[in-house]
PDB file of C-alpha atoms and ligand atoms in Angstrom:
ATOM      1  CA  UNK O  25     100.602  68.264  57.808  1.00  0.00           C
ATOM      2  CA  UNK O  26     101.755  70.645  55.083  1.00  0.00           C
ATOM      3  CA  UNK O  27     103.338  73.455  57.154  1.00  0.00           C
ATOM      4  CA  UNK O  28     103.960  73.864  60.887  1.00  0.00           C
ATOM      5  CA  UNK O  29     103.450  77.503  61.765  1.00  0.00           C
ATOM      6  CA  UNK O  30     101.036  77.157  64.699  1.00  0.00           C
ATOM      7  CA  UNK O  31      98.731  74.682  66.434  1.00  0.00           C
ATOM      8  CA  UNK O  32      96.209  75.477  63.693  1.00  0.00           C
ATOM      9  CA  UNK O  33      98.294  73.283  61.360  1.00  0.00           C
ATOM     10  CA  UNK O  34      97.928  70.271  63.660  1.00  0.00           C
ATOM     11  CA  UNK O  35      95.032  67.887  63.065  1.00  0.00           C
ATOM     12  CA  UNK O  36      95.362  66.005  66.363  1.00  0.00           C
ATOM     13  CA  UNK O  37      97.632  67.683  68.936  1.00  0.00           C
ATOM     14  CA  UNK O  38      97.203  64.865  71.485  1.00  0.00           C
ATOM     15  CA  UNK O  39      98.411  62.354  68.898  1.00  0.00           C
ATOM     16  CA  UNK O  40     101.349  64.660  68.123  1.00  0.00           C
ATOM     17  CA  UNK O  41     102.318  64.776  71.823  1.00  0.00           C
ATOM     18  CA  UNK O  42     102.062  60.970  71.948  1.00  0.00           C
ATOM     19  CA  UNK O  43     104.207  60.702  68.810  1.00  0.00           C
ATOM     20  CA  UNK O  44     106.918  62.886  70.381  1.00  0.00           C
ATOM     21  CA  UNK O  45     106.961  60.687  73.489  1.00  0.00           C
ATOM     22  CA  UNK O  46     107.123  57.559  71.325  1.00  0.00           C
ATOM     23  CA  UNK O  47     110.187  58.996  69.534  1.00  0.00           C
ATOM     24  CA  UNK O  48     111.736  59.727  72.918  1.00  0.00           C
ATOM     25  CA  UNK O  49     111.451  55.992  73.751  1.00  0.00           C
ATOM     26  CA  UNK O  50     112.573  54.842  70.316  1.00  0.00           C
ATOM     27  CA  UNK O  51     114.452  57.628  68.458  1.00  0.00           C
ATOM     28  CA  UNK O  52     115.499  55.621  65.380  1.00  0.00           C
ATOM     29  CA  UNK O  53     112.278  53.753  64.593  1.00  0.00           C
ATOM     30  CA  UNK O  54     111.800  55.920  61.459  1.00  0.00           C
ATOM     31  CA  UNK O  55     115.458  56.308  60.552  1.00  0.00           C
ATOM     32  CA  UNK O  56     114.814  55.865  56.814  1.00  0.00           C
ATOM     33  CA  UNK O  57     111.675  58.047  56.569  1.00  0.00           C
ATOM     34  CA  UNK O  58     113.650  61.085  55.441  1.00  0.00           C
ATOM     35  CA  UNK O  59     116.237  59.243  53.353  1.00  0.00           C
ATOM     36  CA  UNK O  60     117.390  61.314  50.331  1.00  0.00           C
ATOM     37  CA  UNK O  61     115.551  64.382  51.685  1.00  0.00           C
ATOM     38  CA  UNK O  62     117.171  67.597  52.832  1.00  0.00           C
ATOM     39  CA  UNK O  63     115.989  70.105  55.403  1.00  0.00           C
ATOM     40  CA  UNK O  64     117.187  73.690  55.162  1.00  0.00           C
ATOM     41  CA  UNK O  65     117.281  75.661  58.408  1.00  0.00           C
ATOM     42  CA  UNK O  66     117.444  79.402  57.845  1.00  0.00           C
ATOM     43  CA  UNK O  67     118.217  81.727  60.738  1.00  0.00           C
ATOM     44  CA  UNK O  68     117.700  85.460  60.707  1.00  0.00           C
ATOM     45  CA  UNK O  69     118.266  85.527  64.496  1.00  0.00           C
ATOM     46  CA  UNK O  70     120.375  83.694  67.107  1.00  0.00           C
ATOM     47  CA  UNK O  71     119.450  80.236  68.415  1.00  0.00           C
ATOM     48  CA  UNK O  72     120.991  77.355  70.331  1.00  0.00           C
ATOM     49  CA  UNK O  73     118.225  74.900  71.273  1.00  0.00           C
ATOM     50  CA  UNK O  74     116.083  75.197  68.159  1.00  0.00           C
ATOM     51  CA  UNK O  75     119.115  74.963  65.890  1.00  0.00           C
ATOM     52  CA  UNK O  76     120.577  71.853  67.550  1.00  0.00           C
ATOM     53  CA  UNK O  77     117.415  69.964  68.529  1.00  0.00           C
ATOM     54  CA  UNK O  78     115.823  70.287  65.085  1.00  0.00           C
ATOM     55  CA  UNK O  79     119.009  69.045  63.425  1.00  0.00           C
ATOM     56  CA  UNK O  80     119.061  66.069  65.768  1.00  0.00           C
ATOM     57  CA  UNK O  81     115.411  65.368  64.987  1.00  0.00           C
ATOM     58  CA  UNK O  82     115.909  65.562  61.210  1.00  0.00           C
ATOM     59  CA  UNK O  83     118.954  63.290  61.381  1.00  0.00           C
ATOM     60  CA  UNK O  84     117.070  60.737  63.510  1.00  0.00           C
ATOM     61  CA  UNK O  85     114.667  60.528  60.554  1.00  0.00           C
ATOM     62  CA  UNK O  86     117.519  60.041  58.089  1.00  0.00           C
ATOM     63  CA  UNK O  87     117.438  63.542  56.590  1.00  0.00           C
ATOM     64  CA  UNK O  88     120.372  65.689  55.509  1.00  0.00           C
ATOM     65  CA  UNK O  89     120.364  69.154  57.101  1.00  0.00           C
ATOM     66  CA  UNK O  90     121.867  72.411  55.884  1.00  0.00           C
ATOM     67  CA  UNK O  91     121.959  75.336  58.310  1.00  0.00           C
ATOM     68  CA  UNK O  92     122.314  78.811  56.850  1.00  0.00           C
ATOM     69  CA  UNK O  93     122.691  81.943  58.984  1.00  0.00           C
ATOM     70  CA  UNK O  94     121.039  84.231  56.489  1.00  0.00           C
ATOM     71  CA  UNK O  95     121.470  87.291  58.725  1.00  0.00           C
ATOM     72  CA  UNK O  96     125.272  86.930  58.757  1.00  0.00           C
ATOM     73  CA  UNK O  97     126.153  84.948  55.629  1.00  0.00           C
ATOM     74  CA  UNK O  98     123.454  85.769  53.088  1.00  0.00           C
ATOM     75  CA  UNK O  99     122.477  88.759  51.018  1.00  0.00           C
ATOM     76  CA  UNK O 100     120.308  91.279  52.829  1.00  0.00           C
ATOM     77  CA  UNK O 101     116.717  90.489  51.871  1.00  0.00           C
ATOM     78  CA  UNK O 102     114.010  92.804  50.578  1.00  0.00           C
ATOM     79  CA  UNK O 103     110.454  91.803  51.558  1.00  0.00           C
ATOM     80  CA  UNK O 104     108.430  94.691  50.089  1.00  0.00           C
ATOM     81  CA  UNK O 105     106.477  94.063  46.935  1.00  0.00           C
ATOM     82  CA  UNK O 106     107.367  96.535  44.209  1.00  0.00           C
ATOM     83  CA  UNK O 107     110.429  97.861  46.051  1.00  0.00           C
ATOM     84  CA  UNK O 108     112.997  99.780  43.998  1.00  0.00           C
ATOM     85  CA  UNK O 109     116.060  97.939  45.205  1.00  0.00           C
ATOM     86  CA  UNK O 110     118.587 100.736  45.059  1.00  0.00           C
ATOM     87  CA  UNK O 111     119.575 100.502  48.748  1.00  0.00           C
ATOM     88  CA  UNK O 112     121.480  97.947  50.817  1.00  0.00           C
ATOM     89  CA  UNK O 113     119.104  95.003  50.186  1.00  0.00           C
ATOM     90  CA  UNK O 114     120.551  92.955  47.326  1.00  0.00           C
ATOM     91  CA  UNK O 115     118.049  90.109  46.999  1.00  0.00           C
ATOM     92  CA  UNK O 116     114.259  89.867  47.092  1.00  0.00           C
ATOM     93  CA  UNK O 117     112.557  87.140  49.133  1.00  0.00           C
ATOM     94  CA  UNK O 118     110.697  86.152  45.943  1.00  0.00           C
ATOM     95  CA  UNK O 119     113.932  84.791  44.461  1.00  0.00           C
ATOM     96  CA  UNK O 120     115.631  83.750  47.727  1.00  0.00           C
ATOM     97  CA  UNK O 121     112.684  81.633  48.946  1.00  0.00           C
ATOM     98  CA  UNK O 122     112.023  80.171  45.502  1.00  0.00           C
ATOM     99  CA  UNK O 123     115.666  79.128  45.194  1.00  0.00           C
ATOM    100  CA  UNK O 124     115.564  77.495  48.641  1.00  0.00           C
ATOM    101  CA  UNK O 125     112.522  75.595  47.418  1.00  0.00           C
ATOM    102  CA  UNK O 126     114.750  74.113  44.717  1.00  0.00           C
ATOM    103  CA  UNK O 127     117.427  72.983  47.171  1.00  0.00           C
ATOM    104  CA  UNK O 128     115.366  71.671  50.098  1.00  0.00           C
ATOM    105  CA  UNK O 129     112.423  69.364  50.784  1.00  0.00           C
ATOM    106  CA  UNK O 130     111.489  71.100  54.063  1.00  0.00           C
ATOM    107  CA  UNK O 131     112.403  74.662  55.026  1.00  0.00           C
ATOM    108  CA  UNK O 132     112.726  75.728  58.658  1.00  0.00           C
ATOM    109  CA  UNK O 133     112.961  79.436  59.314  1.00  0.00           C
ATOM    110  CA  UNK O 134     113.456  81.742  62.311  1.00  0.00           C
ATOM    111  CA  UNK O 135     112.289  85.327  61.941  1.00  0.00           C
ATOM    112  CA  UNK O 136     111.898  87.442  65.089  1.00  0.00           C
ATOM    113  CA  UNK O 137     109.597  90.478  65.198  1.00  0.00           C
ATOM    114  CA  UNK O 138     110.929  94.027  64.901  1.00  0.00           C
ATOM    115  CA  UNK O 139     108.697  95.006  67.901  1.00  0.00           C
ATOM    116  CA  UNK O 140     108.106  98.408  66.273  1.00  0.00           C
ATOM    117  CA  UNK O 141     105.252  97.831  63.831  1.00  0.00           C
ATOM    118  CA  UNK O 142     102.563  95.680  65.478  1.00  0.00           C
ATOM    119  CA  UNK O 143     100.525  95.234  62.284  1.00  0.00           C
ATOM    120  CA  UNK O 144     103.556  94.074  60.321  1.00  0.00           C
ATOM    121  CA  UNK O 145     104.706  91.657  63.056  1.00  0.00           C
ATOM    122  CA  UNK O 146     101.225  90.267  63.733  1.00  0.00           C
ATOM    123  CA  UNK O 147     100.564  89.717  60.020  1.00  0.00           C
ATOM    124  CA  UNK O 148     103.630  87.408  60.033  1.00  0.00           C
ATOM    125  CA  UNK O 149     104.839  89.363  57.028  1.00  0.00           C
ATOM    126  CA  UNK O 150     108.230  87.628  56.850  1.00  0.00           C
ATOM    127  CA  UNK O 151     107.535  83.925  57.395  1.00  0.00           C
ATOM    128  CA  UNK O 152     104.419  84.106  55.226  1.00  0.00           C
ATOM    129  CA  UNK O 153     106.484  85.274  52.279  1.00  0.00           C
ATOM    130  CA  UNK O 154     108.747  82.246  52.648  1.00  0.00           C
ATOM    131  CA  UNK O 155     105.619  80.056  52.689  1.00  0.00           C
ATOM    132  CA  UNK O 156     104.297  81.842  49.601  1.00  0.00           C
ATOM    133  CA  UNK O 157     107.430  81.689  47.475  1.00  0.00           C
ATOM    134  CA  UNK O 158     109.341  78.556  48.630  1.00  0.00           C
ATOM    135  CA  UNK O 159     106.688  76.103  47.415  1.00  0.00           C
ATOM    136  CA  UNK O 160     107.744  73.453  49.963  1.00  0.00           C
ATOM    137  CA  UNK O 161     106.636  72.731  53.562  1.00  0.00           C
ATOM    138  CA  UNK O 162     107.765  75.432  55.997  1.00  0.00           C
ATOM    139  CA  UNK O 163     108.396  74.841  59.709  1.00  0.00           C
ATOM    140  CA  UNK O 164     108.496  77.808  62.076  1.00  0.00           C
ATOM    141  CA  UNK O 165     111.679  77.849  64.114  1.00  0.00           C
ATOM    142  CA  UNK O 166     110.041  80.854  65.892  1.00  0.00           C
ATOM    143  CA  UNK O 167     108.257  83.560  64.009  1.00  0.00           C
ATOM    144  CA  UNK O 168     107.201  87.083  64.931  1.00  0.00           C
ATOM    145  CA  UNK O 169     104.246  85.943  67.034  1.00  0.00           C
ATOM    146  CA  UNK O 170     104.588  82.197  67.697  1.00  0.00           C
ATOM    147  CA  UNK O 171     107.060  79.449  68.631  1.00  0.00           C
ATOM    148  CA  UNK O 172     105.110  76.224  68.036  1.00  0.00           C
ATOM    149  CA  UNK O 173     108.045  73.775  68.246  1.00  0.00           C
ATOM    150  CA  UNK O 174     108.731  75.164  71.723  1.00  0.00           C
ATOM    151  CA  UNK O 175     105.066  74.875  72.731  1.00  0.00           C
ATOM    152  CA  UNK O 176     104.832  71.278  71.561  1.00  0.00           C
ATOM    153  CA  UNK O 177     107.934  70.424  73.625  1.00  0.00           C
ATOM    154  CA  UNK O 178     106.314  72.237  76.577  1.00  0.00           C
ATOM    155  CA  UNK O 179     103.139  70.185  76.202  1.00  0.00           C
ATOM    156  CA  UNK O 180     105.218  66.988  75.946  1.00  0.00           C
ATOM    157  CA  UNK O 181     107.022  67.930  79.184  1.00  0.00           C
ATOM    158  CA  UNK O 182     103.747  68.568  81.011  1.00  0.00           C
ATOM    159  CA  UNK O 183     102.298  65.314  79.678  1.00  0.00           C
ATOM    160  CA  UNK O 184     105.232  63.235  80.937  1.00  0.00           C
ATOM    161  CA  UNK O 185     105.457  64.937  84.342  1.00  0.00           C
ATOM    162  CA  UNK O 186     101.764  65.360  85.206  1.00  0.00           C
ATOM    163  CA  UNK O 187     100.598  63.524  88.318  1.00  0.00           C
ATOM    164  CA  UNK O 188      96.973  64.686  88.305  1.00  0.00           C
ATOM    165  CA  UNK O 189      94.126  64.300  85.810  1.00  0.00           C
ATOM    166  CA  UNK O 190      93.866  68.049  85.248  1.00  0.00           C
ATOM    167  CA  UNK O 191      97.055  69.833  86.388  1.00  0.00           C
ATOM    168  CA  UNK O 192      97.005  73.560  87.048  1.00  0.00           C
ATOM    169  CA  UNK O 193      99.413  75.290  84.655  1.00  0.00           C
ATOM    170  CA  UNK O 194     100.298  78.935  85.305  1.00  0.00           C
ATOM    171  CA  UNK O 195     102.046  81.155  82.780  1.00  0.00           C
ATOM    172  CA  UNK O 196     103.684  83.982  84.707  1.00  0.00           C
ATOM    173  CA  UNK O 197     105.320  87.127  83.366  1.00  0.00           C
ATOM    174  CA  UNK O 198     108.720  87.870  84.939  1.00  0.00           C
ATOM    175  CA  UNK O 199     110.995  90.913  84.723  1.00  0.00           C
ATOM    176  CA  UNK O 200     113.693  91.448  82.108  1.00  0.00           C
ATOM    177  CA  UNK O 201     115.950  94.270  81.015  1.00  0.00           C
ATOM    178  CA  UNK O 202     115.284  93.888  77.285  1.00  0.00           C
ATOM    179  CA  UNK O 203     112.094  94.174  75.250  1.00  0.00           C
ATOM    180  CA  UNK O 204     111.348  90.555  74.301  1.00  0.00           C
ATOM    181  CA  UNK O 205     108.845  89.195  71.757  1.00  0.00           C
ATOM    182  CA  UNK O 206     105.453  87.779  72.775  1.00  0.00           C
ATOM    183  CA  UNK O 207     106.004  84.671  70.594  1.00  0.00           C
ATOM    184  CA  UNK O 208     106.685  82.135  73.361  1.00  0.00           C
ATOM    185  CA  UNK O 209     103.835  83.201  75.693  1.00  0.00           C
ATOM    186  CA  UNK O 210     101.404  83.645  72.762  1.00  0.00           C
ATOM    187  CA  UNK O 211     102.215  80.170  71.529  1.00  0.00           C
ATOM    188  CA  UNK O 212     102.148  78.552  74.977  1.00  0.00           C
ATOM    189  CA  UNK O 213      98.763  80.198  75.680  1.00  0.00           C
ATOM    190  CA  UNK O 214      97.458  79.006  72.327  1.00  0.00           C
ATOM    191  CA  UNK O 215      98.472  75.388  73.012  1.00  0.00           C
ATOM    192  CA  UNK O 216      97.300  75.368  76.630  1.00  0.00           C
ATOM    193  CA  UNK O 217      93.929  76.898  75.780  1.00  0.00           C
ATOM    194  CA  UNK O 218      93.367  74.133  73.211  1.00  0.00           C
ATOM    195  CA  UNK O 219      94.228  71.429  75.773  1.00  0.00           C
ATOM    196  CA  UNK O 220      91.153  70.270  77.649  1.00  0.00           C
ATOM    197  CA  UNK O 221      93.235  68.317  80.203  1.00  0.00           C
ATOM    198  CA  UNK O 222      94.843  71.316  81.935  1.00  0.00           C
ATOM    199  CA  UNK O 223      93.551  74.200  84.029  1.00  0.00           C
ATOM    200  CA  UNK O 224      95.339  77.198  82.530  1.00  0.00           C
ATOM    201  CA  UNK O 225      95.898  80.585  84.184  1.00  0.00           C
ATOM    202  CA  UNK O 226      97.953  83.565  82.990  1.00  0.00           C
ATOM    203  CA  UNK O 227      99.364  86.093  85.438  1.00  0.00           C
ATOM    204  CA  UNK O 228     101.103  89.380  84.617  1.00  0.00           C
ATOM    205  CA  UNK O 229     101.101  93.008  85.697  1.00  0.00           C
ATOM    206  CA  UNK O 230      98.412  95.185  84.103  1.00  0.00           C
ATOM    207  CA  UNK O 231      99.466  96.371  80.669  1.00  0.00           C
ATOM    208  CA  UNK O 232     101.059  93.063  79.631  1.00  0.00           C
ATOM    209  CA  UNK O 233      97.850  91.485  78.275  1.00  0.00           C
ATOM    210  CA  UNK O 234      98.576  89.223  75.312  1.00  0.00           C
ATOM    211  CA  UNK O 235      96.612  89.152  72.061  1.00  0.00           C
ATOM    212  CA  UNK O 236      93.223  87.519  72.719  1.00  0.00           C
ATOM    213  CA  UNK O 237      93.611  85.719  69.407  1.00  0.00           C
ATOM    214  CA  UNK O 238      96.052  83.437  71.241  1.00  0.00           C
ATOM    215  CA  UNK O 239      94.812  83.497  74.837  1.00  0.00           C
ATOM    216  CA  UNK O 240      91.161  82.865  73.943  1.00  0.00           C
ATOM    217  CA  UNK O 241      89.074  82.567  77.090  1.00  0.00           C
ATOM    218  CA  UNK O 242      92.066  81.764  79.338  1.00  0.00           C
ATOM    219  CA  UNK O 243      91.792  83.050  82.916  1.00  0.00           C
ATOM    220  CA  UNK O 244      93.883  86.182  83.626  1.00  0.00           C
ATOM    221  CA  UNK O 245      94.866  86.851  87.264  1.00  0.00           C
ATOM    222  CA  UNK O 246      96.792  90.049  87.999  1.00  0.00           C
ATOM    223  CA  UNK O 247      97.841  88.884  91.484  1.00  0.00           C
ATOM    224  CA  UNK O 248     100.805  86.530  90.967  1.00  0.00           C
ATOM    225  CA  UNK O 249     100.567  84.907  94.415  1.00  0.00           C
ATOM    226  CA  UNK O 250      96.883  84.157  93.926  1.00  0.00           C
ATOM    227  CA  UNK O 251      97.575  82.706  90.491  1.00  0.00           C
ATOM    228  CA  UNK O 252     100.334  80.438  91.797  1.00  0.00           C
ATOM    229  CA  UNK O 253      98.166  78.896  94.531  1.00  0.00           C
ATOM    230  CA  UNK O 254      97.907  75.139  93.921  1.00  0.00           C
ATOM    231  CA  UNK O 255      99.901  75.302  90.673  1.00  0.00           C
ATOM    232  CA  UNK O 256     101.363  72.033  89.384  1.00  0.00           C
ATOM    233  CA  UNK O 257     103.406  73.738  86.661  1.00  0.00           C
ATOM    234  CA  UNK O 258     104.718  77.305  86.475  1.00  0.00           C
ATOM    235  CA  UNK O 259     105.847  78.529  83.078  1.00  0.00           C
ATOM    236  CA  UNK O 260     108.017  81.605  83.586  1.00  0.00           C
ATOM    237  CA  UNK O 261     108.608  84.057  80.744  1.00  0.00           C
ATOM    238  CA  UNK O 262     109.121  87.732  80.157  1.00  0.00           C
ATOM    239  CA  UNK O 263     107.445  89.528  77.296  1.00  0.00           C
ATOM    240  CA  UNK O 264     107.143  93.145  76.216  1.00  0.00           C
ATOM    241  CA  UNK O 265     103.775  94.853  76.076  1.00  0.00           C
ATOM    242  CA  UNK O 266     101.388  93.940  73.258  1.00  0.00           C
ATOM    243  CA  UNK O 267      99.082  96.896  73.998  1.00  0.00           C
ATOM    244  CA  UNK O 268     101.862  99.494  74.050  1.00  0.00           C
ATOM    245  CA  UNK O 269     103.626  97.534  71.431  1.00  0.00           C
ATOM    246  CA  UNK O 270     107.169  96.390  72.187  1.00  0.00           C
ATOM    247  CA  UNK O 271     107.467  98.597  75.289  1.00  0.00           C
ATOM    248  CA  UNK O 272     108.874  97.627  78.700  1.00  0.00           C
ATOM    249  CA  UNK O 273     106.264  99.129  81.022  1.00  0.00           C
ATOM    250  CA  UNK O 274     108.155  98.211  84.204  1.00  0.00           C
ATOM    251  CA  UNK O 275     110.739  95.722  85.410  1.00  0.00           C
ATOM    252  CA  UNK O 276     109.058  94.869  88.764  1.00  0.00           C
ATOM    253  CA  UNK O 277     111.721  92.698  90.509  1.00  0.00           C
ATOM    254  CA  UNK O 278     109.003  91.343  92.819  1.00  0.00           C
ATOM    255  CA  UNK O 279     107.700  89.268  89.885  1.00  0.00           C
ATOM    256  CA  UNK O 280     110.916  87.174  89.714  1.00  0.00           C
ATOM    257  CA  UNK O 281     110.135  83.536  90.559  1.00  0.00           C
ATOM    258  CA  UNK O 282     111.872  82.551  93.795  1.00  0.00           C
ATOM    259  CA  UNK O 283     111.789  79.403  95.945  1.00  0.00           C
ATOM    260  CA  UNK O 284     109.610  81.231  98.480  1.00  0.00           C
ATOM    261  CA  UNK O 285     106.931  81.714  95.819  1.00  0.00           C
ATOM    262  CA  UNK O 286     106.666  77.949  95.371  1.00  0.00           C
ATOM    263  CA  UNK O 287     105.342  77.610  98.958  1.00  0.00           C
ATOM    264  CA  UNK O 288     101.745  78.195  97.825  1.00  0.00           C
ATOM    265  CA  UNK O 289     102.012  75.770  94.888  1.00  0.00           C
ATOM    266  CA  UNK O 290     101.565  72.024  94.681  1.00  0.00           C
ATOM    267  CA  UNK O 291     105.373  71.637  94.699  1.00  0.00           C
ATOM    268  CA  UNK O 292     105.209  73.040  91.166  1.00  0.00           C
ATOM    269  CA  UNK O 293     107.525  72.073  88.347  1.00  0.00           C
ATOM    270  CA  UNK O 294     109.118  75.238  86.991  1.00  0.00           C
ATOM    271  CA  UNK O 295     109.482  75.649  83.244  1.00  0.00           C
ATOM    272  CA  UNK O 296     111.190  78.193  80.988  1.00  0.00           C
ATOM    273  CA  UNK O 297     111.973  77.994  77.279  1.00  0.00           C
ATOM    274  CA  UNK O 298     115.583  79.170  77.833  1.00  0.00           C
ATOM    275  CA  UNK O 299     117.849  81.057  77.632  1.00  0.00           C
ATOM    276  CA  UNK O 300     117.008  82.410  81.085  1.00  0.00           C
ATOM    277  CA  UNK O 301     118.676  85.243  82.978  1.00  0.00           C
ATOM    278  CA  UNK O 302     119.335  83.954  86.484  1.00  0.00           C
ATOM    279  CA  UNK O 303     118.297  86.082  89.459  1.00  0.00           C
ATOM    280  CA  UNK O 304     116.402  88.430  87.170  1.00  0.00           C
ATOM    281  CA  UNK O 305     113.714  86.115  85.736  1.00  0.00           C
ATOM    282  CA  UNK O 306     114.119  83.038  87.980  1.00  0.00           C
ATOM    283  CA  UNK O 307     116.259  82.863  91.135  1.00  0.00           C
ATOM    284  CA  UNK O 308     119.156  80.431  91.574  1.00  0.00           C
ATOM    285  CA  UNK O 309     117.307  78.712  94.413  1.00  0.00           C
ATOM    286  CA  UNK O 310     114.642  77.589  91.930  1.00  0.00           C
ATOM    287  CA  UNK O 311     116.809  76.826  88.902  1.00  0.00           C
ATOM    288  CA  UNK O 312     119.210  74.800  91.056  1.00  0.00           C
ATOM    289  CA  UNK O 313     116.411  72.899  92.781  1.00  0.00           C
ATOM    290  CA  UNK O 314     114.538  69.731  91.854  1.00  0.00           C
ATOM    291  CA  UNK O 315     111.505  71.884  90.998  1.00  0.00           C
ATOM    292  CA  UNK O 316     113.228  73.102  87.853  1.00  0.00           C
ATOM    293  CA  UNK O 317     112.549  71.006  84.752  1.00  0.00           C
ATOM    294  CA  UNK O 318     114.086  73.410  82.231  1.00  0.00           C
ATOM    295  CA  UNK O 319     116.763  70.949  81.049  1.00  0.00           C
ATOM    296  CA  UNK O 320     114.265  68.122  80.512  1.00  0.00           C
ATOM    297  CA  UNK O 321     112.001  70.635  78.729  1.00  0.00           C
ATOM    298  CA  UNK O 322     114.828  71.682  76.386  1.00  0.00           C
ATOM    299  CA  UNK O 323     115.696  68.018  75.802  1.00  0.00           C
ATOM    300  CA  UNK O 324     112.126  67.407  74.669  1.00  0.00           C
ATOM    301  CA  UNK O 325     112.664  69.885  71.825  1.00  0.00           C
ATOM    302  CA  UNK O 326     114.272  66.997  69.870  1.00  0.00           C
ATOM    303  CA  UNK O 327     111.213  64.751  70.169  1.00  0.00           C
ATOM    304  CA  UNK O 328     108.762  67.538  69.428  1.00  0.00           C
ATOM    305  CA  UNK O 329     110.649  68.456  66.256  1.00  0.00           C
ATOM    306  CA  UNK O 330     110.917  64.798  65.266  1.00  0.00           C
ATOM    307  CA  UNK O 331     107.151  64.316  65.626  1.00  0.00           C
ATOM    308  CA  UNK O 332     106.491  67.383  63.451  1.00  0.00           C
ATOM    309  CA  UNK O 333     109.024  66.504  60.748  1.00  0.00           C
ATOM    310  CA  UNK O 334     107.763  62.931  60.540  1.00  0.00           C
ATOM    311  CA  UNK O 335     104.170  64.186  60.060  1.00  0.00           C
ATOM    312  CA  UNK O 336     105.344  66.414  57.223  1.00  0.00           C
ATOM    313  CA  UNK O 337     107.395  63.644  55.626  1.00  0.00           C
ATOM    314  CA  UNK O 338     104.494  61.200  55.838  1.00  0.00           C
ATOM    315  CA  UNK O 339     101.610  63.415  54.837  1.00  0.00           C
ATOM    316  CA  UNK O 340     102.741  66.525  52.932  1.00  0.00           C
TER     317      UNK O 340
HETATM  318  N1   CP M 419     113.948  78.166  73.431  1.00  0.00           N
HETATM  319  C1   CP M 419     114.591  78.431  72.258  1.00  0.00           C
HETATM  320  O1   CP M 419     113.971  78.569  71.180  1.00  0.00           O
HETATM  321  O2   CP M 419     115.941  78.494  72.384  1.00  0.00           O
HETATM  322  P1   CP M 419     116.937  79.044  71.281  1.00  0.00           P
HETATM  323  O3   CP M 419     116.577  80.496  71.048  1.00  0.00           O
HETATM  324  O4   CP M 419     118.312  78.863  71.838  1.00  0.00           O
HETATM  325  O5   CP M 419     116.723  78.267  70.016  1.00  0.00           O
END
């Protein structure tokens, strides 16, 4: 694997899930694989889980890690080709990324979307320029449209908790007060639609359809209760509209996932990428119950990242 920007970079996703679970059983088996190598983790946006779990993963493989909060500590970056840099942006990505390529062996980067210009966000304008100019493997720590490290950890969690041959996995939209990116649901839909061992359904109010590029032929059900019937896993997430780009079309409190809604499921495991707003997105009676697997899911971020980094170290 050269880069890890989406599932498209993965040759064998089932083997990658198995590798993550093997690292979970034996975290230090490859503790010298990354010896004398350094990973740079560049953040243009906040993070807790991605920041900590990826560092843990890199260190389990013997790597050094340098974390740099570019948004707060770096020069403001210019991304436009041919820009006359007479404003507030002091450094062009062409130099910044190239310099990082000199310091690091692997570059992880988080760049959220602006949610204003759909074409710009969906072209992955920012992360692609780091790929172009850094000259080293780049790992997405969440980009404008995708969060593949999260999705791999999600798949790992489903794999270890599944009790049926083909579990029903439902991605449900839930309300939120802020306009959030589509990266997590896009990515989850992309991974689930590749996985032939799950029955995947997406449910959301009309107007919240995701980009078909990521959902493929996944089933869409606009009635949440119908969608949840017989579910083995419920993945809860808010996202802003893709059609009316970046807009909150409604905040429908009836879409919050409550304990009562689990009655029609197969005692479903409830997942969320975190952070989650309690009693807005998911009710306390779910998050505090044994149905919630959000902590285990977040824990699996370490093993997912370790599987990805080891593939890059071995094969890039
Ligand atoms: N789920 C996730 O990516 O969490 P952070 O934003 O805290 O990294």
